[in-house]
CSV table of N, CA and C in Angstrom, one decimal:
chain,number,residue,atom,x,y,z
A,7,UNK,N,-109.5,-46.9,189.1
A,7,UNK,CA,-108.7,-46.5,188.0
A,7,UNK,C,-108.2,-47.7,187.2
A,8,UNK,N,-108.0,-48.8,187.8
A,8,UNK,CA,-107.4,-50.0,187.2
A,8,UNK,C,-108.3,-50.4,186.0
A,9,UNK,N,-109.6,-50.5,186.1
A,9,UNK,CA,-110.4,-50.9,184.9
A,9,UNK,C,-110.2,-50.0,183.7
A,10,UNK,N,-110.0,-48.7,183.9
A,10,UNK,CA,-109.8,-47.8,182.8
A,10,UNK,C,-108.5,-48.1,182.1
A,11,UNK,N,-107.4,-48.4,182.8
A,11,UNK,CA,-106.1,-48.7,182.2
A,11,UNK,C,-106.2,-50.0,181.4
A,12,UNK,N,-106.9,-51.0,181.9
A,12,UNK,CA,-107.1,-52.3,181.2
A,12,UNK,C,-107.8,-52.0,179.9
A,13,UNK,N,-108.9,-51.3,180.0
A,13,UNK,CA,-109.7,-51.0,178.8
A,13,UNK,C,-108.9,-50.2,177.8
A,14,UNK,N,-108.1,-49.3,178.2
A,14,UNK,CA,-107.3,-48.5,177.3
A,14,UNK,C,-106.2,-49.3,176.6
A,15,UNK,N,-105.7,-50.4,177.3
A,15,UNK,CA,-104.7,-51.2,176.7
A,15,UNK,C,-105.2,-52.2,175.6
A,16,UNK,N,-106.5,-52.5,175.7
A,16,UNK,CA,-107.1,-53.5,174.7
A,16,UNK,C,-106.9,-53.0,173.3
A,17,UNK,N,-107.3,-51.8,172.9
A,17,UNK,CA,-107.1,-51.4,171.5
A,17,UNK,C,-105.6,-51.4,171.1
A,18,UNK,N,-104.7,-51.0,172.0
A,18,UNK,CA,-103.3,-51.0,171.7
A,18,UNK,C,-102.8,-52.4,171.4
A,19,UNK,N,-103.2,-53.4,172.3
A,19,UNK,CA,-102.8,-54.7,172.1
A,19,UNK,C,-103.3,-55.3,170.8
A,20,UNK,N,-104.6,-55.0,170.5
A,20,UNK,CA,-105.2,-55.5,169.3
A,20,UNK,C,-104.6,-55.0,168.1
A,21,UNK,N,-104.2,-53.7,168.1
A,21,UNK,CA,-103.5,-53.1,166.9
A,21,UNK,C,-102.1,-53.7,166.7
A,22,UNK,N,-101.4,-54.0,167.8
A,22,UNK,CA,-100.1,-54.6,167.7
A,22,UNK,C,-100.2,-56.0,167.2
A,23,UNK,N,-101.2,-56.8,167.7
A,23,UNK,CA,-101.3,-58.2,167.2
A,23,UNK,C,-101.7,-58.2,165.7
A,24,UNK,N,-102.5,-57.2,165.3
A,24,UNK,CA,-103.0,-57.2,163.9
A,24,UNK,C,-101.8,-57.0,163.0
A,25,UNK,N,-100.7,-56.4,163.4
A,25,UNK,CA,-99.6,-56.2,162.6
A,25,UNK,C,-98.8,-57.4,162.3
A,26,UNK,N,-99.0,-58.5,163.0
A,26,UNK,CA,-98.2,-59.8,162.9
A,26,UNK,C,-98.8,-60.6,161.8
A,27,UNK,N,-100.0,-60.5,161.4
A,27,UNK,CA,-100.5,-61.4,160.4
A,27,UNK,C,-100.1,-60.9,159.0
A,28,UNK,N,-100.0,-61.8,158.1
A,28,UNK,CA,-99.7,-61.5,156.7
A,28,UNK,C,-100.8,-61.9,155.8
A,29,UNK,N,-101.0,-61.2,154.7
A,29,UNK,CA,-101.9,-61.7,153.7
A,29,UNK,C,-101.3,-62.9,153.0
A,30,UNK,N,-102.1,-63.8,152.7
A,30,UNK,CA,-101.7,-65.1,152.0
A,30,UNK,C,-101.0,-64.7,150.7
A,31,UNK,N,-99.9,-65.4,150.5
A,31,UNK,CA,-99.3,-65.3,149.2
A,31,UNK,C,-98.2,-64.2,149.1
A,32,UNK,N,-98.1,-63.3,150.1
A,32,UNK,CA,-97.2,-62.2,150.1
A,32,UNK,C,-95.9,-62.7,150.7
A,33,UNK,N,-94.8,-62.8,150.0
A,33,UNK,CA,-93.6,-63.3,150.6
A,33,UNK,C,-93.0,-62.3,151.6
A,34,UNK,N,-92.2,-62.8,152.6
A,34,UNK,CA,-91.7,-61.9,153.6
A,34,UNK,C,-90.8,-60.7,153.0
A,35,UNK,N,-90.2,-60.9,151.9
A,35,UNK,CA,-89.3,-59.9,151.3
A,35,UNK,C,-90.0,-58.7,150.9
A,36,UNK,N,-91.3,-58.8,150.5
A,36,UNK,CA,-92.0,-57.7,150.0
A,36,UNK,C,-92.8,-56.9,151.1
A,37,UNK,N,-92.8,-57.3,152.3
A,37,UNK,CA,-93.5,-56.6,153.3
A,37,UNK,C,-92.7,-55.5,153.9
A,38,UNK,N,-93.3,-54.3,154.0
A,38,UNK,CA,-92.5,-53.2,154.6
A,38,UNK,C,-92.2,-53.4,156.0
A,39,UNK,N,-91.1,-52.8,156.5
A,39,UNK,CA,-90.7,-53.0,157.9
A,39,UNK,C,-91.8,-52.5,158.8
A,40,UNK,N,-91.9,-53.2,159.9
A,40,UNK,CA,-93.0,-52.8,160.9
A,40,UNK,C,-92.5,-51.7,161.8
A,41,UNK,N,-93.4,-51.0,162.4
A,41,UNK,CA,-93.1,-50.0,163.4
A,41,UNK,C,-92.5,-50.7,164.6
A,42,UNK,N,-91.7,-49.9,165.5
A,42,UNK,CA,-91.1,-50.6,166.7
A,42,UNK,C,-92.2,-51.2,167.6
A,43,UNK,N,-93.4,-50.6,167.7
A,43,UNK,CA,-94.4,-51.2,168.6
A,43,UNK,C,-94.9,-52.5,168.0
A,44,UNK,N,-94.8,-52.8,166.7
A,44,UNK,CA,-95.3,-54.0,166.2
A,44,UNK,C,-94.1,-55.0,166.0
A,45,UNK,N,-92.9,-54.6,166.1
A,45,UNK,CA,-91.8,-55.5,165.8
A,45,UNK,C,-91.6,-56.6,166.8
A,46,UNK,N,-92.1,-56.4,168.0
A,46,UNK,CA,-91.8,-57.4,169.1
A,46,UNK,C,-93.1,-58.0,169.6
A,47,UNK,N,-94.2,-57.9,168.9
A,47,UNK,CA,-95.4,-58.5,169.3
A,47,UNK,C,-95.3,-60.0,169.6
A,48,UNK,N,-95.8,-60.4,170.6
A,48,UNK,CA,-95.6,-61.8,171.1
A,48,UNK,C,-95.2,-61.8,172.5
A,49,UNK,N,-94.8,-62.9,173.0
A,49,UNK,CA,-94.4,-62.9,174.4
A,49,UNK,C,-92.9,-62.7,174.5
A,50,UNK,N,-92.5,-61.5,175.1
A,50,UNK,CA,-91.1,-61.2,175.2
A,50,UNK,C,-90.9,-61.0,176.7
A,51,UNK,N,-89.9,-61.7,177.2
A,51,UNK,CA,-89.6,-61.6,178.6
A,51,UNK,C,-89.1,-60.2,179.0
A,52,UNK,N,-89.4,-59.7,180.2
A,52,UNK,CA,-88.9,-58.4,180.6
A,52,UNK,C,-87.4,-58.4,180.5
A,53,UNK,N,-86.7,-59.5,180.6
A,53,UNK,CA,-85.2,-59.5,180.5
A,53,UNK,C,-84.7,-59.1,179.1
A,54,UNK,N,-85.6,-59.4,178.1
A,54,UNK,CA,-85.2,-59.1,176.7
A,54,UNK,C,-85.4,-57.6,176.5
A,55,UNK,N,-86.4,-57.0,177.1
A,55,UNK,CA,-86.7,-55.6,176.9
A,55,UNK,C,-87.3,-55.2,175.6
A,56,UNK,N,-87.6,-54.0,175.5
A,56,UNK,CA,-88.2,-53.5,174.2
A,56,UNK,C,-87.1,-53.2,173.2
A,57,UNK,N,-87.4,-53.3,172.0
A,57,UNK,CA,-86.5,-52.9,170.9
A,57,UNK,C,-85.5,-53.9,170.5
A,58,UNK,N,-85.5,-55.1,171.0
A,58,UNK,CA,-84.4,-56.1,170.7
A,58,UNK,C,-84.7,-56.8,169.4
A,59,UNK,N,-86.0,-56.9,168.9
A,59,UNK,CA,-86.3,-57.5,167.7
A,59,UNK,C,-87.0,-56.5,166.8
A,60,UNK,N,-86.4,-56.3,165.6
A,60,UNK,CA,-87.0,-55.3,164.6
A,60,UNK,C,-87.1,-55.9,163.2
A,61,UNK,N,-87.7,-55.2,162.4
A,61,UNK,CA,-87.9,-55.7,161.0
A,61,UNK,C,-88.5,-57.1,160.9
A,62,UNK,N,-89.4,-57.4,161.8
A,62,UNK,CA,-90.0,-58.8,161.8
A,62,UNK,C,-90.8,-58.9,160.6
A,63,UNK,N,-90.6,-60.0,159.8
A,63,UNK,CA,-91.4,-60.4,158.7
A,63,UNK,C,-91.6,-61.9,158.7
A,64,UNK,N,-92.8,-62.3,158.5
A,64,UNK,CA,-93.1,-63.7,158.5
A,64,UNK,C,-94.4,-63.9,157.7
A,65,UNK,N,-94.4,-64.7,156.7
A,65,UNK,CA,-95.5,-64.9,155.8
A,65,UNK,C,-95.4,-66.2,155.0
A,66,UNK,N,-96.5,-66.7,154.5
A,66,UNK,CA,-96.4,-67.9,153.7
A,66,UNK,C,-96.0,-67.5,152.2
A,67,UNK,N,-95.3,-68.4,151.5
A,67,UNK,CA,-95.1,-68.2,150.1
A,67,UNK,C,-96.2,-68.8,149.3
A,68,UNK,N,-96.1,-68.8,148.0
A,68,UNK,CA,-97.2,-69.4,147.2
A,68,UNK,C,-97.5,-70.9,147.4
A,69,UNK,N,-96.5,-71.6,148.0
A,69,UNK,CA,-96.7,-73.0,148.3
A,69,UNK,C,-97.1,-73.3,149.7
A,70,UNK,N,-97.4,-72.2,150.5
A,70,UNK,CA,-97.9,-72.4,151.9
A,70,UNK,C,-96.7,-72.6,152.9
A,71,UNK,N,-95.5,-72.3,152.5
A,71,UNK,CA,-94.3,-72.4,153.4
A,71,UNK,C,-94.2,-71.1,154.1
A,72,UNK,N,-94.3,-71.1,155.4
A,72,UNK,CA,-94.2,-69.9,156.2
A,72,UNK,C,-92.7,-69.7,156.5
A,73,UNK,N,-92.2,-68.5,156.1
A,73,UNK,CA,-90.8,-68.1,156.3
A,73,UNK,C,-90.7,-66.9,157.1
A,74,UNK,N,-89.7,-66.8,158.0
A,74,UNK,CA,-89.6,-65.6,158.8
A,74,UNK,C,-88.2,-65.1,159.0
A,75,UNK,N,-88.1,-63.8,159.2
A,75,UNK,CA,-86.8,-63.2,159.5
A,75,UNK,C,-87.0,-61.9,160.3
A,76,UNK,N,-85.9,-61.5,160.9
A,76,UNK,CA,-85.9,-60.3,161.8
A,76,UNK,C,-84.5,-59.9,162.1
A,77,UNK,N,-84.3,-58.8,162.7
A,77,UNK,CA,-83.0,-58.4,163.2
A,77,UNK,C,-83.1,-58.4,164.7
A,78,UNK,N,-82.1,-59.0,165.4
A,78,UNK,CA,-82.0,-59.1,166.8
A,78,UNK,C,-80.9,-58.2,167.3
A,79,UNK,N,-81.1,-57.3,168.2
A,79,UNK,CA,-80.1,-56.3,168.6
A,79,UNK,C,-80.0,-56.4,170.2
A,80,UNK,N,-78.8,-56.4,170.7
A,80,UNK,CA,-78.6,-56.4,172.1
A,80,UNK,C,-78.5,-54.9,172.5
A,81,UNK,N,-79.5,-54.4,173.1
A,81,UNK,CA,-79.6,-52.9,173.5
A,81,UNK,C,-79.0,-52.7,174.9
A,82,UNK,N,-78.6,-53.8,175.5
A,82,UNK,CA,-78.1,-53.8,176.9
A,82,UNK,C,-76.6,-53.4,176.9
A,83,UNK,N,-76.0,-53.6,178.1
A,83,UNK,CA,-74.6,-53.2,178.3
A,83,UNK,C,-73.7,-54.5,178.6
A,84,UNK,N,-74.3,-55.7,178.5
A,84,UNK,CA,-73.5,-56.9,178.7
A,84,UNK,C,-74.0,-57.9,177.7
A,85,UNK,N,-73.2,-58.9,177.4
A,85,UNK,CA,-73.6,-60.0,176.5
A,85,UNK,C,-74.8,-60.8,177.0
A,86,UNK,N,-75.7,-61.1,176.0
A,86,UNK,CA,-76.9,-61.9,176.4
A,86,UNK,C,-77.0,-63.0,175.4
A,87,UNK,N,-77.6,-64.1,175.8
A,87,UNK,CA,-78.0,-65.2,174.9
A,87,UNK,C,-79.5,-65.1,174.8
A,88,UNK,N,-80.0,-64.8,173.6
A,88,UNK,CA,-81.4,-64.6,173.3
A,88,UNK,C,-81.9,-65.9,172.7
A,89,UNK,N,-83.1,-66.3,173.1
A,89,UNK,CA,-83.9,-67.4,172.4
A,89,UNK,C,-85.0,-66.7,171.6
A,90,UNK,N,-84.9,-66.9,170.3
A,90,UNK,CA,-85.9,-66.3,169.4
A,90,UNK,C,-86.7,-67.4,168.9
A,91,UNK,N,-88.0,-67.2,169.0
A,91,UNK,CA,-89.0,-68.2,168.5
A,91,UNK,C,-90.0,-67.6,167.6
A,92,UNK,N,-90.3,-68.2,166.5
A,92,UNK,CA,-91.4,-67.8,165.6
A,92,UNK,C,-92.4,-68.9,165.6
A,93,UNK,N,-93.7,-68.6,165.9
A,93,UNK,CA,-94.7,-69.6,165.9
A,93,UNK,C,-95.8,-69.2,164.9
A,94,UNK,N,-96.3,-70.1,164.1
A,94,UNK,CA,-97.4,-69.9,163.3
A,94,UNK,C,-98.6,-70.5,164.0
A,95,UNK,N,-99.6,-69.7,164.3
A,95,UNK,CA,-100.8,-70.1,165.1
A,95,UNK,C,-102.1,-69.8,164.3
A,96,UNK,N,-103.1,-70.6,164.6
A,96,UNK,CA,-104.4,-70.3,164.1
A,96,UNK,C,-105.1,-69.3,165.0
A,97,UNK,N,-105.5,-68.2,164.4
A,97,UNK,CA,-106.0,-67.1,165.2
A,97,UNK,C,-107.3,-67.4,165.9
A,98,UNK,N,-108.1,-68.3,165.3
A,98,UNK,CA,-109.4,-68.6,165.9
A,98,UNK,C,-109.3,-69.3,167.3
A,99,UNK,N,-108.3,-70.2,167.4
A,99,UNK,CA,-108.2,-70.9,168.7
A,99,UNK,C,-106.8,-71.0,169.3
A,100,UNK,N,-105.9,-70.3,168.7
A,100,UNK,CA,-104.5,-70.2,169.1
A,100,UNK,C,-103.7,-71.5,169.0
A,101,UNK,N,-104.2,-72.4,168.2
A,101,UNK,CA,-103.5,-73.7,168.0
A,101,UNK,C,-102.2,-73.4,167.2
A,102,UNK,N,-101.1,-74.0,167.8
A,102,UNK,CA,-99.8,-73.8,167.1
A,102,UNK,C,-99.7,-74.8,166.0
A,103,UNK,N,-99.4,-74.2,164.8
A,103,UNK,CA,-99.3,-75.0,163.6
A,103,UNK,C,-97.8,-75.4,163.3
A,104,UNK,N,-96.9,-74.5,163.7
A,104,UNK,CA,-95.5,-74.7,163.6
A,104,UNK,C,-94.6,-73.8,164.4
A,105,UNK,N,-93.4,-74.2,164.8
A,105,UNK,CA,-92.6,-73.4,165.6
A,105,UNK,C,-91.1,-73.6,165.2
A,106,UNK,N,-90.4,-72.6,165.2
A,106,UNK,CA,-88.9,-72.7,165.0
A,106,UNK,C,-88.3,-71.8,166.1
A,107,UNK,N,-87.2,-72.3,166.7
A,107,UNK,CA,-86.6,-71.6,167.8
A,107,UNK,C,-85.1,-71.8,167.7
A,108,UNK,N,-84.3,-70.7,168.0
A,108,UNK,CA,-82.9,-70.7,168.0
A,108,UNK,C,-82.3,-69.7,169.0
A,109,UNK,N,-81.1,-70.1,169.5
A,109,UNK,CA,-80.4,-69.2,170.5
A,109,UNK,C,-79.4,-68.4,169.7
A,110,UNK,N,-79.2,-67.2,170.2
A,110,UNK,CA,-78.2,-66.3,169.6
A,110,UNK,C,-77.5,-65.6,170.8
A,111,UNK,N,-76.2,-65.6,170.8
A,111,UNK,CA,-75.4,-64.9,171.8
A,111,UNK,C,-75.0,-63.6,171.1
A,112,UNK,N,-75.3,-62.4,171.7
A,112,UNK,CA,-75.1,-61.2,171.1
A,112,UNK,C,-74.4,-60.2,172.1
A,113,UNK,N,-73.3,-59.6,171.6
A,113,UNK,CA,-72.6,-58.7,172.4
A,113,UNK,C,-73.3,-57.3,172.5
A,114,UNK,N,-73.1,-56.5,173.5
A,114,UNK,CA,-73.7,-55.2,173.6
A,114,UNK,C,-73.6,-54.4,172.4
A,115,UNK,N,-74.7,-53.8,171.9
A,115,UNK,CA,-74.6,-52.9,170.8
A,115,UNK,C,-74.6,-53.6,169.4
A,116,UNK,N,-74.4,-54.9,169.4
A,116,UNK,CA,-74.3,-55.7,168.2
A,116,UNK,C,-75.7,-56.2,167.8
A,117,UNK,N,-75.8,-56.6,166.5
A,117,UNK,CA,-77.1,-57.2,166.0
A,117,UNK,C,-76.8,-58.4,165.1
A,118,UNK,N,-77.7,-59.2,165.0
A,118,UNK,CA,-77.6,-60.4,164.2
A,118,UNK,C,-78.9,-60.6,163.4
A,119,UNK,N,-78.8,-61.2,162.2
A,119,UNK,CA,-80.0,-61.5,161.4
A,119,UNK,C,-80.5,-62.8,161.9
A,120,UNK,N,-81.8,-62.9,162.0
A,120,UNK,CA,-82.5,-64.1,162.4
A,120,UNK,C,-83.3,-64.5,161.1
A,121,UNK,N,-83.2,-65.8,160.7
A,121,UNK,CA,-83.9,-66.2,159.5
A,121,UNK,C,-84.3,-67.7,159.8
A,122,UNK,N,-85.6,-67.9,159.6
A,122,UNK,CA,-86.1,-69.3,159.6
A,122,UNK,C,-86.8,-69.6,158.3
A,123,UNK,N,-86.1,-70.4,157.4
A,123,UNK,CA,-86.6,-70.7,156.1
A,123,UNK,C,-87.9,-71.4,156.1
A,124,UNK,N,-88.2,-72.2,157.1
A,124,UNK,CA,-89.5,-72.9,157.2
A,124,UNK,C,-89.9,-72.9,158.7
A,125,UNK,N,-91.0,-72.2,159.0
A,125,UNK,CA,-91.6,-72.2,160.3
A,125,UNK,C,-92.7,-73.2,160.3
A,126,UNK,N,-93.5,-73.2,159.3
A,126,UNK,CA,-94.6,-74.2,159.1
A,126,UNK,C,-94.9,-74.3,157.6
A,127,UNK,N,-95.7,-75.3,157.3
A,127,UNK,CA,-96.3,-75.4,156.0
A,127,UNK,C,-97.8,-75.6,156.1
A,128,UNK,N,-98.5,-74.6,155.6
A,128,UNK,CA,-100.0,-74.7,155.6
A,128,UNK,C,-100.5,-73.7,154.7
A,129,UNK,N,-101.5,-74.1,153.9
A,129,UNK,CA,-102.2,-73.2,153.0
A,129,UNK,C,-103.5,-72.7,153.6
A,130,UNK,N,-103.8,-73.0,154.9
A,130,UNK,CA,-105.0,-72.6,155.6
A,130,UNK,C,-105.1,-71.1,155.7
A,131,UNK,N,-106.3,-70.6,155.8
A,131,UNK,CA,-106.5,-69.2,156.1
A,131,UNK,C,-106.6,-69.1,157.6
A,132,UNK,N,-106.6,-67.8,158.1
A,132,UNK,CA,-106.7,-67.6,159.5
A,132,UNK,C,-105.5,-67.9,160.3
A,133,UNK,N,-104.3,-67.8,159.7
A,133,UNK,CA,-103.1,-68.1,160.5
A,133,UNK,C,-102.3,-66.8,160.6
A,134,UNK,N,-101.5,-66.7,161.6
A,134,UNK,CA,-100.6,-65.6,161.8
A,134,UNK,C,-99.3,-66.1,162.4
A,135,UNK,N,-98.2,-65.3,162.2
A,135,UNK,CA,-96.9,-65.7,162.7
A,135,UNK,C,-96.6,-64.7,163.9
A,136,UNK,N,-96.1,-65.3,165.0
A,136,UNK,CA,-95.9,-64.5,166.2
A,136,UNK,C,-94.4,-64.7,166.6
A,137,UNK,N,-93.7,-63.6,166.9
A,137,UNK,CA,-92.3,-63.8,167.4
A,137,UNK,C,-92.4,-63.8,168.9
A,138,UNK,N,-91.3,-64.4,169.5
A,138,UNK,CA,-91.1,-64.4,171.0
A,138,UNK,C,-89.6,-64.4,171.2
A,139,UNK,N,-89.2,-63.6,172.2
A,139,UNK,CA,-87.8,-63.4,172.5
A,139,UNK,C,-87.6,-63.5,174.0
A,140,UNK,N,-86.7,-64.3,174.5
A,140,UNK,CA,-86.3,-64.3,175.9
A,140,UNK,C,-84.8,-64.0,175.9
A,141,UNK,N,-84.3,-63.6,177.1
A,141,UNK,CA,-82.8,-63.3,177.2
A,141,UNK,C,-82.3,-63.8,178.5
A,142,UNK,N,-81.1,-64.3,178.4
A,142,UNK,CA,-80.3,-64.7,179.6
A,142,UNK,C,-79.0,-64.1,179.5
A,143,UNK,N,-78.5,-63.5,180.7
A,143,UNK,CA,-77.1,-63.0,180.6
A,143,UNK,C,-76.1,-64.1,180.4
A,144,UNK,N,-75.1,-63.8,179.6
A,144,UNK,CA,-74.0,-64.8,179.4
A,144,UNK,C,-73.2,-64.9,180.6
A,145,UNK,N,-73.0,-66.1,181.1
A,145,UNK,CA,-72.3,-66.4,182.3
A,145,UNK,C,-70.8,-66.2,182.0
A,146,UNK,N,-70.1,-65.5,182.9
A,146,UNK,CA,-68.6,-65.4,182.7
A,146,UNK,C,-68.0,-66.7,182.9
A,147,UNK,N,-66.8,-66.9,182.2
A,147,UNK,CA,-66.1,-68.2,182.3
A,147,UNK,C,-65.5,-68.3,183.7
A,148,UNK,N,-65.6,-69.5,184.3
A,148,UNK,CA,-65.0,-69.6,185.6
A,148,UNK,C,-63.5,-69.2,185.6
A,149,UNK,N,-63.1,-68.5,186.7
A,149,UNK,CA,-61.7,-68.1,186.8
A,149,UNK,C,-60.8,-69.4,186.9
A,150,UNK,N,-59.7,-69.3,186.3
A,150,UNK,CA,-58.7,-70.4,186.4
A,150,UNK,C,-59.0,-71.5,185.3
A,151,UNK,N,-60.0,-71.4,184.5
A,151,UNK,CA,-60.3,-72.4,183.5
A,151,UNK,C,-59.4,-72.0,182.3
A,152,UNK,N,-59.0,-73.0,181.6
A,152,UNK,CA,-58.1,-72.8,180.4
A,152,UNK,C,-58.9,-72.1,179.3
A,153,UNK,N,-58.3,-71.2,178.6
A,153,UNK,CA,-59.0,-70.6,177.4
A,153,UNK,C,-58.8,-71.5,176.2
A,154,UNK,N,-59.8,-71.4,175.3
A,154,UNK,CA,-59.7,-72.2,174.1
A,154,UNK,C,-58.6,-71.8,173.2
Protein backbone atom coordinates (compact mmCIF):
# COMPACT_ATOMS: atom_id res chain seq x y z
CA UNK A 1 0.00 0.00 0.00
CA UNK A 2 2.92 2.40 0.63
CA UNK A 3 3.87 2.77 -3.10
CA UNK A 4 0.30 3.80 -3.94
CA UNK A 5 0.38 6.58 -1.31
CA UNK A 6 3.70 7.88 -2.62
CA UNK A 7 2.48 7.89 -6.22
CA UNK A 8 -0.74 9.62 -5.18
CA UNK A 9 1.24 12.37 -3.41
CA UNK A 10 3.43 13.23 -6.42
CA UNK A 11 0.72 15.09 -8.43
CA UNK A 12 -0.38 16.96 -5.28
CA UNK A 13 3.18 18.09 -4.53
CA UNK A 14 3.81 19.04 -8.16
CA UNK A 15 0.63 21.14 -8.26
CA UNK A 16 1.53 22.89 -5.01
CA UNK A 17 5.06 23.66 -6.19
CA UNK A 18 3.77 24.96 -9.51
CA UNK A 19 1.81 27.62 -7.62
CA UNK A 20 5.02 29.20 -6.28
CA UNK A 21 6.47 30.32 -9.57
CA UNK A 22 5.55 33.66 -11.04
CA UNK A 23 5.49 34.77 -14.64
CA UNK A 24 8.34 37.16 -15.39
CA UNK A 25 7.44 40.82 -15.12
CA UNK A 26 4.30 40.42 -12.99
CA UNK A 27 4.76 42.36 -9.75
CA UNK A 28 3.64 40.70 -6.49
CA UNK A 29 0.81 43.19 -5.98
CA UNK A 30 -1.09 42.00 -9.06
CA UNK A 31 -1.05 38.30 -8.27
CA UNK A 32 -4.26 36.87 -6.80
CA UNK A 33 -4.07 35.26 -3.38
CA UNK A 34 -3.08 31.62 -3.42
CA UNK A 35 -5.22 28.82 -2.08
CA UNK A 36 -4.33 27.56 1.43
CA UNK A 37 -2.67 24.46 -0.01
CA UNK A 38 -0.33 26.65 -2.07
CA UNK A 39 0.31 29.33 0.53
CA UNK A 40 2.85 27.34 2.53
CA UNK A 41 4.66 25.42 -0.18
CA UNK A 42 8.28 24.99 0.77
CA UNK A 43 9.83 23.42 3.80
CA UNK A 44 7.73 24.15 6.82
CA UNK A 45 8.55 22.50 10.09
CA UNK A 46 5.87 20.44 11.79
CA UNK A 47 6.09 22.87 14.72
CA UNK A 48 4.90 25.68 12.44
CA UNK A 49 1.88 23.66 11.31
CA UNK A 50 -0.44 24.26 8.39
CA UNK A 51 -2.05 27.58 7.71
CA UNK A 52 0.52 29.88 9.35
CA UNK A 53 1.58 31.55 6.07
CA UNK A 54 -1.06 32.89 3.69
CA UNK A 55 -1.35 35.28 0.76
CA UNK A 56 2.20 34.40 -0.32
CA UNK A 57 3.30 36.50 -3.29
CA UNK A 58 6.78 36.64 -4.70
CA UNK A 59 7.84 37.70 -8.19
CA UNK A 60 10.38 39.80 -10.07
CA UNK A 61 9.56 43.32 -11.14
CA UNK A 62 10.46 44.75 -14.56
CA UNK A 63 14.07 45.24 -13.38
CA UNK A 64 14.51 41.63 -12.20
CA UNK A 65 14.21 42.49 -8.49
CA UNK A 66 12.38 39.66 -6.72
CA UNK A 67 10.06 40.99 -4.01
CA UNK A 68 7.96 38.92 -1.65
CA UNK A 69 5.24 39.28 0.91
CA UNK A 70 2.84 37.15 2.93
CA UNK A 71 0.77 37.13 6.11
CA UNK A 72 2.05 35.11 9.07
CA UNK A 73 -0.55 33.98 11.62
CA UNK A 74 -0.06 32.17 14.91
CA UNK A 75 -2.83 29.56 14.85
CA UNK A 76 -1.59 28.01 18.10
CA UNK A 77 -2.44 28.71 21.73
CA UNK A 78 0.92 30.11 22.89
CA UNK A 79 3.38 32.72 21.60
CA UNK A 80 5.84 31.51 18.95
CA UNK A 81 8.89 32.93 17.26
CA UNK A 82 8.64 32.13 13.57
CA UNK A 83 11.56 32.21 11.17
CA UNK A 84 10.25 33.10 7.71
CA UNK A 85 12.53 32.62 4.73
CA UNK A 86 11.90 33.35 1.05
CA UNK A 87 14.34 31.77 -1.40
CA UNK A 88 14.63 32.38 -5.14
CA UNK A 89 15.87 29.16 -6.74
CA UNK A 90 16.61 27.91 -10.23
CA UNK A 91 14.03 25.21 -10.94
CA UNK A 92 16.34 23.15 -13.18
CA UNK A 93 18.96 22.42 -10.52
CA UNK A 94 17.60 23.97 -7.26
CA UNK A 95 20.51 26.42 -7.10
CA UNK A 96 19.71 29.21 -4.64
CA UNK A 97 19.94 32.64 -6.28
CA UNK A 98 18.91 34.71 -3.25
CA UNK A 99 17.55 34.33 0.28
CA UNK A 100 15.95 36.65 2.83
CA UNK A 101 15.11 35.51 6.35
CA UNK A 102 13.57 37.23 9.37
CA UNK A 103 12.23 36.23 12.80
CA UNK A 104 8.79 37.29 14.00
CA UNK A 105 7.35 36.74 17.49
CA UNK A 106 3.59 36.37 17.21
CA UNK A 107 1.01 36.03 19.97
CA UNK A 108 -1.76 33.39 19.66
CA UNK A 109 -4.46 34.40 17.18
CA UNK A 110 -2.43 37.39 15.96
CA UNK A 111 -0.94 37.94 12.50
CA UNK A 112 1.85 40.04 11.06
CA UNK A 113 2.72 41.13 7.56
CA UNK A 114 5.96 39.76 6.15
CA UNK A 115 7.61 41.78 3.40
CA UNK A 116 10.97 41.36 1.73
CA UNK A 117 11.60 44.24 -0.71
CA UNK A 118 14.56 42.43 -2.28
CA UNK A 119 14.96 38.66 -2.12
CA UNK A 120 17.22 38.46 -5.19
CA UNK A 121 18.01 40.31 -8.40
CA UNK A 122 18.00 38.25 -11.59
CA UNK A 123 16.38 38.53 -15.00
CA UNK A 124 17.01 34.85 -15.74
CA UNK A 125 14.13 32.61 -16.67
CA UNK A 126 13.40 29.34 -14.89
CA UNK A 127 13.38 30.79 -11.37
CA UNK A 128 10.81 30.47 -8.62
CA UNK A 129 10.36 31.85 -5.13
CA UNK A 130 9.79 29.41 -2.28
CA UNK A 131 8.71 30.23 1.28
CA UNK A 132 9.86 28.37 4.36
CA UNK A 133 8.60 28.73 7.95
CA UNK A 134 9.84 27.25 11.21
CA UNK A 135 8.52 27.93 14.70
CA UNK A 136 9.93 27.89 18.21
CA UNK A 137 7.86 28.41 21.37
CA UNK A 138 8.67 31.67 23.13
CA UNK A 139 10.56 30.89 26.32
CA UNK A 140 8.94 32.31 29.45
CA UNK A 141 10.99 34.90 31.32
CA UNK A 142 12.90 33.37 34.22
CA UNK A 143 11.11 33.93 37.52
CA UNK A 144 12.64 36.56 39.72
CA UNK A 145 14.13 38.49 36.82
CA UNK A 146 13.39 42.20 36.68
CA UNK A 147 10.80 43.38 34.19
CA UNK A 148 11.81 45.98 31.65
